[in-house]
Tab-separated table of C-alpha atoms in Angstrom:
chain	number	residue	atom	x	y	z
S	1	UNK	CA	153.666	97.419	-45.286
S	2	UNK	CA	150.788	99.739	-44.393
S	3	UNK	CA	152.093	99.913	-40.849
S	4	UNK	CA	155.598	100.743	-42.059
S	5	UNK	CA	154.151	103.368	-44.387
S	6	UNK	CA	152.194	104.913	-41.524
S	7	UNK	CA	155.319	105.088	-39.381
S	8	UNK	CA	157.275	106.801	-42.160
S	9	UNK	CA	154.417	109.189	-42.899
S	10	UNK	CA	154.088	110.043	-39.212
S	11	UNK	CA	157.815	110.753	-38.907
S	12	UNK	CA	157.777	112.990	-41.975
S	13	UNK	CA	154.733	114.874	-40.687
S	14	UNK	CA	156.332	115.360	-37.291
S	15	UNK	CA	159.536	116.702	-38.892
S	16	UNK	CA	157.563	119.129	-41.045
S	17	UNK	CA	155.624	120.322	-38.016
S	18	UNK	CA	158.876	120.980	-36.166
S	19	UNK	CA	159.991	123.019	-39.170
S	20	UNK	CA	156.782	124.957	-39.752
S	21	UNK	CA	155.205	125.635	-36.365
S	22	UNK	CA	157.906	128.023	-35.041
S	23	UNK	CA	157.996	129.806	-38.415
S	24	UNK	CA	154.222	130.223	-38.313
S	25	UNK	CA	154.395	131.965	-34.939
S	26	UNK	CA	157.093	134.316	-36.252
S	27	UNK	CA	154.985	135.115	-39.283
S	28	UNK	CA	151.892	135.804	-37.197
S	29	UNK	CA	153.846	138.081	-34.862
S	30	UNK	CA	154.748	140.226	-37.874
S	31	UNK	CA	151.379	140.168	-39.577
S	32	UNK	CA	149.569	141.178	-36.385
S	33	UNK	CA	151.388	144.517	-36.610
S	34	UNK	CA	149.677	145.286	-39.914
S	35	UNK	CA	146.433	146.755	-38.542
S	36	UNK	CA	148.442	149.152	-36.344
S	37	UNK	CA	150.765	150.509	-39.010
S	38	UNK	CA	150.774	154.105	-40.154
S	39	UNK	CA	148.403	154.930	-43.020
S	40	UNK	CA	149.885	155.559	-46.473
S	41	UNK	CA	151.381	158.993	-47.058
S	42	UNK	CA	149.058	161.426	-48.799
S	43	UNK	CA	150.128	164.195	-51.191
S	44	UNK	CA	150.789	167.487	-49.415
S	45	UNK	CA	151.656	171.045	-50.376
S	46	UNK	CA	154.902	172.524	-49.078
S	47	UNK	CA	155.109	175.198	-46.409
S	48	UNK	CA	157.305	178.321	-46.646
S	49	UNK	CA	159.901	176.854	-44.274
S	50	UNK	CA	160.568	174.082	-46.817
S	51	UNK	CA	161.759	176.362	-49.628
S	52	UNK	CA	164.763	174.732	-51.309
S	53	UNK	CA	165.027	172.068	-48.610
S	54	UNK	CA	165.624	169.095	-50.909
S	55	UNK	CA	168.184	168.107	-53.510
S	56	UNK	CA	166.941	165.234	-55.677
S	57	UNK	CA	169.467	162.799	-57.167
S	58	UNK	CA	168.477	160.494	-60.058
S	59	UNK	CA	171.033	157.866	-61.183
S	60	UNK	CA	170.656	156.885	-64.843
S	61	UNK	CA	172.163	154.477	-67.348
S	62	UNK	CA	170.311	153.955	-70.633
S	63	UNK	CA	166.898	154.862	-69.211
S	64	UNK	CA	165.433	156.609	-72.279
S	65	UNK	CA	162.516	154.180	-72.588
S	66	UNK	CA	161.192	154.805	-69.091
S	67	UNK	CA	162.608	158.008	-67.599
S	68	UNK	CA	160.128	160.501	-69.065
S	69	UNK	CA	157.378	159.911	-66.431
S	70	UNK	CA	160.016	160.297	-63.709
S	71	UNK	CA	161.288	163.592	-65.085
S	72	UNK	CA	157.756	164.916	-65.543
S	73	UNK	CA	156.781	163.861	-62.031
S	74	UNK	CA	159.805	165.550	-60.494
S	75	UNK	CA	159.136	168.715	-62.468
S	76	UNK	CA	155.658	168.856	-60.899
S	77	UNK	CA	157.124	168.993	-57.390
S	78	UNK	CA	156.961	172.434	-55.849
S	79	UNK	CA	159.433	174.906	-54.346
S	80	UNK	CA	160.622	172.486	-51.657
S	81	UNK	CA	162.866	170.998	-54.373
S	82	UNK	CA	165.974	173.120	-54.826
S	83	UNK	CA	167.578	171.057	-57.586
S	84	UNK	CA	167.182	167.807	-59.496
S	85	UNK	CA	170.564	166.294	-60.291
S	86	UNK	CA	170.531	163.568	-62.929
S	87	UNK	CA	173.767	161.593	-62.630
S	88	UNK	CA	174.223	159.819	-65.935
S	89	UNK	CA	176.757	157.017	-66.294
S	90	UNK	CA	177.471	157.805	-69.952
S	91	UNK	CA	174.257	156.410	-71.421
S	92	UNK	CA	174.404	155.247	-75.015
S	93	UNK	CA	170.751	156.070	-75.685
S	94	UNK	CA	168.720	159.295	-75.597
S	95	UNK	CA	168.661	159.645	-71.802
S	96	UNK	CA	170.849	162.799	-71.730
S	97	UNK	CA	168.775	164.384	-74.506
S	98	UNK	CA	165.551	163.879	-72.562
S	99	UNK	CA	167.087	165.501	-69.496
S	100	UNK	CA	168.379	168.449	-71.526
S	101	UNK	CA	164.948	168.906	-73.092
S	102	UNK	CA	163.138	169.179	-69.751
S	103	UNK	CA	165.962	171.359	-68.440
S	104	UNK	CA	164.842	174.026	-70.897
S	105	UNK	CA	161.465	174.160	-69.138
S	106	UNK	CA	162.653	173.599	-65.557
S	107	UNK	CA	166.056	175.089	-64.629
S	108	UNK	CA	166.173	173.002	-61.447
S	109	UNK	CA	167.374	170.048	-63.543
S	110	UNK	CA	171.114	169.507	-63.802
S	111	UNK	CA	172.801	166.807	-65.861
S	112	UNK	CA	176.205	165.522	-64.799
S	113	UNK	CA	178.298	162.445	-65.514
S	114	UNK	CA	179.764	160.424	-62.679
S	115	UNK	CA	183.472	159.697	-62.495
S	116	UNK	CA	184.801	156.354	-63.803
S	117	UNK	CA	183.488	153.506	-61.686
S	118	UNK	CA	186.056	152.237	-59.141
S	119	UNK	CA	186.506	148.470	-59.006
S	120	UNK	CA	185.045	148.147	-55.510
S	121	UNK	CA	181.867	150.136	-56.277
S	122	UNK	CA	178.530	149.113	-57.766
S	123	UNK	CA	177.202	151.570	-60.326
S	124	UNK	CA	174.060	152.750	-58.576
S	125	UNK	CA	175.566	153.753	-55.203
S	126	UNK	CA	178.495	155.319	-57.065
S	127	UNK	CA	176.152	157.544	-59.097
S	128	UNK	CA	174.177	158.467	-55.967
S	129	UNK	CA	177.415	159.250	-54.132
S	130	UNK	CA	178.549	161.539	-56.941
S	131	UNK	CA	175.180	163.274	-56.937
S	132	UNK	CA	175.414	163.827	-53.189
S	133	UNK	CA	178.900	165.327	-53.521
S	134	UNK	CA	177.675	167.619	-56.306
S	135	UNK	CA	174.518	168.753	-54.476
S	136	UNK	CA	174.036	172.136	-52.844
S	137	UNK	CA	175.112	172.367	-49.213
S	138	UNK	CA	172.098	174.607	-48.626
S	139	UNK	CA	169.743	171.646	-48.990
S	140	UNK	CA	168.742	169.998	-45.735
S	141	UNK	CA	167.679	166.719	-47.371
S	142	UNK	CA	168.971	164.451	-50.136
S	143	UNK	CA	166.334	162.442	-51.984
S	144	UNK	CA	167.399	159.536	-54.187
S	145	UNK	CA	164.842	158.701	-56.880
S	146	UNK	CA	165.076	155.889	-59.417
S	147	UNK	CA	164.499	156.589	-63.099
S	148	UNK	CA	161.716	154.001	-63.363
S	149	UNK	CA	159.526	155.732	-60.784
S	150	UNK	CA	156.598	158.061	-61.401
S	151	UNK	CA	156.539	160.672	-58.605
S	152	UNK	CA	153.069	162.063	-57.963
S	153	UNK	CA	152.412	165.735	-57.134
S	154	UNK	CA	152.979	166.398	-53.451
S	155	UNK	CA	155.403	163.508	-52.963
S	156	UNK	CA	158.449	165.441	-51.761
S	157	UNK	CA	156.529	167.811	-49.483
S	158	UNK	CA	154.692	164.887	-47.889
S	159	UNK	CA	157.889	162.911	-47.411
S	160	UNK	CA	159.769	165.802	-45.795
S	161	UNK	CA	156.870	166.784	-43.536
S	162	UNK	CA	156.493	163.197	-42.351
S	163	UNK	CA	160.219	162.804	-41.721
S	164	UNK	CA	160.371	166.039	-39.737
S	165	UNK	CA	157.197	165.350	-37.765
S	166	UNK	CA	158.287	161.833	-36.765
S	167	UNK	CA	161.960	162.581	-36.284
S	168	UNK	CA	163.330	160.360	-39.033
S	169	UNK	CA	166.913	160.844	-40.141
S	170	UNK	CA	166.361	158.540	-43.093
S	171	UNK	CA	163.062	157.367	-44.549
S	172	UNK	CA	162.085	155.464	-47.689
S	173	UNK	CA	158.786	154.486	-49.263
S	174	UNK	CA	157.188	151.394	-50.696
S	175	UNK	CA	155.604	152.378	-54.051
S	176	UNK	CA	152.519	151.415	-55.991
S	177	UNK	CA	153.553	148.938	-58.681
S	178	UNK	CA	152.551	149.218	-62.317
S	179	UNK	CA	152.289	145.811	-64.007
S	180	UNK	CA	151.006	144.936	-67.462
S	181	UNK	CA	151.393	141.314	-68.513
S	182	UNK	CA	149.778	138.173	-67.053
S	183	UNK	CA	153.104	136.553	-66.160
S	184	UNK	CA	154.365	139.441	-64.074
S	185	UNK	CA	150.953	139.879	-62.415
S	186	UNK	CA	151.324	136.236	-61.353
S	187	UNK	CA	154.983	136.213	-60.268
S	188	UNK	CA	155.690	139.697	-58.946
S	189	UNK	CA	153.250	139.586	-55.973
S	190	UNK	CA	154.762	136.266	-54.894
S	191	UNK	CA	158.229	137.842	-54.927
S	192	UNK	CA	156.899	140.852	-53.033
S	193	UNK	CA	155.433	138.496	-50.443
S	194	UNK	CA	158.933	137.215	-49.659
S	195	UNK	CA	159.668	140.686	-48.273
S	196	UNK	CA	156.420	140.945	-46.346
S	197	UNK	CA	157.012	137.557	-44.726
S	198	UNK	CA	160.565	138.409	-43.709
S	199	UNK	CA	160.013	141.945	-42.427
S	200	UNK	CA	157.399	144.039	-40.684
S	201	UNK	CA	154.859	145.782	-42.949
S	202	UNK	CA	155.681	149.287	-44.166
S	203	UNK	CA	154.569	151.855	-41.637
S	204	UNK	CA	155.294	149.837	-38.498
S	205	UNK	CA	157.893	150.702	-35.890
S	206	UNK	CA	161.485	149.939	-36.769
S	207	UNK	CA	162.929	146.653	-35.639
S	208	UNK	CA	166.512	146.012	-34.619
S	209	UNK	CA	169.068	147.375	-37.123
S	210	UNK	CA	169.601	144.010	-38.813
S	211	UNK	CA	165.870	143.824	-39.632
S	212	UNK	CA	165.515	147.388	-40.978
S	213	UNK	CA	163.930	147.575	-44.425
S	214	UNK	CA	164.388	150.293	-47.049
S	215	UNK	CA	163.636	151.033	-50.690
S	216	UNK	CA	166.087	153.014	-52.790
S	217	UNK	CA	163.463	153.905	-55.384
S	218	UNK	CA	162.471	156.760	-53.050
S	219	UNK	CA	165.083	157.286	-50.341
S	220	UNK	CA	165.252	160.494	-48.266
S	221	UNK	CA	168.115	161.254	-45.903
S	222	UNK	CA	169.203	164.298	-43.942
S	223	UNK	CA	172.188	165.853	-45.637
S	224	UNK	CA	174.065	166.097	-42.337
S	225	UNK	CA	173.434	162.420	-41.616
S	226	UNK	CA	174.528	161.301	-45.076
S	227	UNK	CA	177.703	163.365	-44.676
S	228	UNK	CA	178.377	161.786	-41.285
S	229	UNK	CA	177.917	158.328	-42.822
S	230	UNK	CA	180.448	159.094	-45.547
S	231	UNK	CA	177.868	159.356	-48.293
S	232	UNK	CA	177.231	155.976	-49.900
S	233	UNK	CA	180.668	154.516	-49.149
S	234	UNK	CA	179.291	151.999	-46.633
S	235	UNK	CA	177.128	150.532	-49.423
S	236	UNK	CA	179.630	150.886	-52.250
S	237	UNK	CA	179.878	147.167	-53.077
S	238	UNK	CA	176.271	146.266	-52.295
S	239	UNK	CA	173.668	145.255	-54.851
S	240	UNK	CA	171.004	146.239	-52.301
S	241	UNK	CA	172.666	149.520	-51.361
S	242	UNK	CA	169.426	150.979	-50.008
S	243	UNK	CA	169.038	148.343	-47.289
S	244	UNK	CA	172.778	148.251	-46.604
S	245	UNK	CA	172.943	152.013	-46.045
S	246	UNK	CA	169.738	152.085	-43.979
S	247	UNK	CA	170.970	149.325	-41.674
S	248	UNK	CA	174.347	150.981	-41.326
S	249	UNK	CA	172.588	154.215	-40.346
S	250	UNK	CA	170.453	152.345	-37.808
S	251	UNK	CA	173.557	150.777	-36.261
S	252	UNK	CA	174.996	154.286	-35.859
S	253	UNK	CA	171.903	155.276	-33.886
S	254	UNK	CA	169.950	157.197	-36.517
S	255	UNK	CA	166.189	156.811	-36.792
S	256	UNK	CA	165.214	154.962	-39.970
S	257	UNK	CA	161.681	154.665	-41.323
S	258	UNK	CA	160.025	152.616	-44.040
S	259	UNK	CA	156.544	153.847	-44.922
S	260	UNK	CA	153.735	153.146	-47.364
S	261	UNK	CA	154.008	155.496	-50.348
S	262	UNK	CA	151.415	153.917	-52.648
S	263	UNK	CA	149.523	157.221	-52.947
S	264	UNK	CA	152.520	159.386	-53.797
S	265	UNK	CA	154.851	157.323	-55.988
S	266	UNK	CA	154.432	154.627	-58.625
S	267	UNK	CA	157.005	152.422	-60.331
S	268	UNK	CA	157.209	150.367	-63.494
S	269	UNK	CA	160.286	148.287	-62.740
S	270	UNK	CA	160.483	145.547	-65.359
S	271	UNK	CA	158.907	144.423	-68.601
S	272	UNK	CA	157.310	141.036	-68.214
S	273	UNK	CA	157.737	137.923	-66.123
S	274	UNK	CA	161.192	136.916	-67.383
S	275	UNK	CA	162.764	140.283	-66.601
S	276	UNK	CA	161.059	140.370	-63.206
S	277	UNK	CA	162.492	136.927	-62.416
S	278	UNK	CA	165.995	137.840	-63.576
S	279	UNK	CA	166.424	141.453	-62.469
S	280	UNK	CA	164.357	141.863	-59.319
S	281	UNK	CA	164.751	138.305	-58.144
S	282	UNK	CA	168.516	138.486	-57.875
S	283	UNK	CA	168.515	141.335	-55.352
S	284	UNK	CA	165.601	140.288	-53.125
S	285	UNK	CA	167.734	137.976	-50.989
S	286	UNK	CA	169.377	141.114	-49.478
S	287	UNK	CA	172.486	139.074	-48.740
S	288	UNK	CA	174.749	142.118	-49.097
S	289	UNK	CA	173.032	143.652	-46.061
S	290	UNK	CA	172.664	140.535	-43.910
S	291	UNK	CA	174.770	138.032	-42.024
S	292	UNK	CA	174.994	134.409	-43.114
S	293	UNK	CA	172.916	133.397	-40.097
S	294	UNK	CA	170.198	135.873	-40.989
S	295	UNK	CA	170.103	134.634	-44.574
S	296	UNK	CA	169.684	131.045	-43.384
S	297	UNK	CA	166.943	132.110	-40.993
S	298	UNK	CA	165.075	133.941	-43.732
S	299	UNK	CA	165.345	130.978	-46.084
S	300	UNK	CA	163.988	128.680	-43.352
S	301	UNK	CA	161.064	131.025	-42.771
S	302	UNK	CA	160.194	131.368	-46.452
S	303	UNK	CA	160.470	127.622	-47.008
S	304	UNK	CA	158.246	126.872	-44.033
S	305	UNK	CA	155.431	129.375	-44.470
S	306	UNK	CA	155.496	130.302	-48.152
S	307	UNK	CA	156.938	127.491	-50.266
S	308	UNK	CA	155.791	124.344	-48.429
S	309	UNK	CA	152.063	124.968	-47.750
S	310	UNK	CA	151.010	124.706	-51.381
S	311	UNK	CA	153.270	121.696	-51.996
S	312	UNK	CA	152.057	119.860	-48.892
S	313	UNK	CA	148.374	120.421	-49.602
S	314	UNK	CA	148.823	119.500	-53.256
S	315	UNK	CA	150.723	116.319	-52.323
S	316	UNK	CA	148.005	115.305	-49.882
S	317	UNK	CA	145.279	115.797	-52.495
S	318	UNK	CA	147.321	113.794	-54.985
S	319	UNK	CA	147.949	110.725	-52.831
S	320	UNK	CA	144.953	110.699	-50.470
S	321	UNK	CA	142.722	108.712	-52.900
S	322	UNK	CA	145.239	105.864	-52.776
S	323	UNK	CA	146.127	105.777	-49.091
S	324	UNK	CA	144.224	106.128	-45.867
S	325	UNK	CA	145.922	108.661	-43.618
S	326	UNK	CA	144.257	109.461	-40.313
S	327	UNK	CA	147.194	109.855	-37.941
S	328	UNK	CA	147.121	112.923	-35.723
S	329	UNK	CA	150.413	114.419	-37.056
S	330	UNK	CA	149.102	114.320	-40.623
S	331	UNK	CA	145.773	115.894	-39.694
S	332	UNK	CA	147.567	118.643	-37.779
S	333	UNK	CA	150.023	119.198	-40.621
S	334	UNK	CA	147.237	119.458	-43.177
S	335	UNK	CA	145.277	121.937	-41.065
S	336	UNK	CA	148.361	124.054	-40.437
S	337	UNK	CA	149.140	124.329	-44.128
S	338	UNK	CA	145.534	125.050	-45.061
S	339	UNK	CA	145.687	127.809	-42.463
S	340	UNK	CA	148.892	129.186	-44.011
S	341	UNK	CA	147.326	129.101	-47.468
S	342	UNK	CA	144.275	130.925	-46.142
S	343	UNK	CA	146.549	133.618	-44.731
S	344	UNK	CA	148.367	133.875	-48.039
S	345	UNK	CA	145.198	134.375	-50.075
S	346	UNK	CA	143.856	136.855	-47.491
S	347	UNK	CA	147.040	138.888	-47.822
S	348	UNK	CA	146.181	139.479	-51.476
S	349	UNK	CA	143.513	141.889	-50.285
S	350	UNK	CA	146.017	143.581	-47.994
S	351	UNK	CA	148.564	144.214	-50.759
S	352	UNK	CA	146.024	144.993	-53.501
S	353	UNK	CA	146.326	148.794	-52.953
S	354	UNK	CA	150.032	148.457	-53.760
S	355	UNK	CA	149.133	147.774	-57.404
S	356	UNK	CA	147.825	150.108	-60.096
S	357	UNK	CA	145.077	148.345	-62.033
S	358	UNK	CA	143.968	151.253	-64.189
S	359	UNK	CA	145.812	150.350	-67.404
S	360	UNK	CA	146.045	146.552	-67.318
S	361	UNK	CA	143.455	144.011	-68.383
S	362	UNK	CA	145.612	141.064	-67.307
S	363	UNK	CA	145.519	141.696	-63.578
S	364	UNK	CA	143.258	138.722	-62.862
S	365	UNK	CA	146.369	136.538	-62.533
S	366	UNK	CA	147.245	138.582	-59.435
S	367	UNK	CA	144.693	136.496	-57.535
S	368	UNK	CA	146.533	133.333	-58.573
S	369	UNK	CA	149.926	134.566	-57.384
S	370	UNK	CA	149.990	132.247	-54.308
S	371	UNK	CA	150.496	129.431	-56.817
S	372	UNK	CA	153.855	131.037	-57.646
S	373	UNK	CA	155.078	130.971	-54.039
S	374	UNK	CA	157.327	127.890	-54.427
S	375	UNK	CA	158.960	129.594	-57.428
S	376	UNK	CA	159.431	132.795	-55.438
S	377	UNK	CA	161.239	130.863	-52.701
S	378	UNK	CA	163.370	129.108	-55.322
S	379	UNK	CA	164.344	132.492	-56.770
S	380	UNK	CA	165.445	133.808	-53.392
S	381	UNK	CA	167.382	130.606	-52.735
S	382	UNK	CA	169.189	130.768	-56.077
S	383	UNK	CA	169.962	134.449	-55.643
S	384	UNK	CA	171.438	133.863	-52.196
S	385	UNK	CA	173.955	131.400	-53.618
S	386	UNK	CA	175.884	133.707	-55.933
S	387	UNK	CA	177.002	137.299	-56.495
S	388	UNK	CA	175.854	138.911	-59.757
S	389	UNK	CA	178.468	139.455	-62.451
S	390	UNK	CA	176.185	141.595	-64.635
S	391	UNK	CA	173.882	144.372	-63.460
S	392	UNK	CA	172.121	147.061	-65.498
S	393	UNK	CA	174.558	146.735	-68.387
S	394	UNK	CA	177.705	146.707	-66.243
S	395	UNK	CA	180.106	143.861	-65.578
S	396	UNK	CA	181.205	143.076	-62.017
S	397	UNK	CA	183.278	139.969	-62.687
S	398	UNK	CA	186.383	141.538	-61.116
S	399	UNK	CA	184.462	142.392	-57.949
S	400	UNK	CA	183.260	138.802	-57.636
S	401	UNK	CA	186.798	137.445	-58.001
S	402	UNK	CA	188.042	139.874	-55.367
């Protein structure tokens, strides 16, 4: 029986090695680019040639509880911002009142309502599209900003200067995250790691169009380019419209960048672990911007290098007191997964600057987030299997049936 057990164990180990070894090399090829990436953007002051260069568009729907820091942060931007267009989708809370109040102090703010949502559009790209159509043609750049962000002084000037200096037609930023509760400090970094494992770090050279990454929370595009792309129409039915539009632009030959913006923009996306799991988790698969083959490849990678290492090491520790395993495949498998776990814990130090720790006493669970990696993979897997029917208070059941 021991011999039969050894044969089975050896076969399982060999199969896992075939699954994990190629994925490990892919992961390492991406992580090795990290030390050579561009440094995070720093706040800058505008130059005279940037006067009125940017129209900011903020899509809103019942954002009264979290939009105030965004409005205040945008108001602190300098003369490079020509106008700040808040496109409200008929909020039922005090969102319009907050915009009207700051409008009294800063005439650059404009409040409009988008047209009724067409059946083949998702709410966010539709609001951004309406804001683009309403914006001044004298602006050279269109900047989409989410209501849950907290723009820091010097954000827009720094973003425009970087885009112009490096020749980007479209560029977006990864933010610094604001977390509060132990559960989200534990889960959110594991979900973020699913992006880091699948794509190059922010600030590295763009990959092929199908691997381009973007973040709609802070999304700058040349007005002429956005017009040539038809506004947001290419991403109208996408629940990850930022990535969909960025990849479409890359296919058309435009230069797309994704940079580290931790020093110039912060974001408080969700309240607690449950909301993080439900809301953010269901868009992280990026299936609306990827082919079926790419989705399968990403799931294989995440299973191999993020979900399995903890499970394999834990299983070995659980059964090793009862069985004697010394076969070469098992030893190699164990060492490989210990190596992957070591990488995962080391990456905590790499992503630590992407989190604001100033106002949270529960951030110690951040260092335990690798224990949530199997859950993070499960969330991506579940999200990849279905299209949302509810999003930000809207129903998309008809779109799913279509």
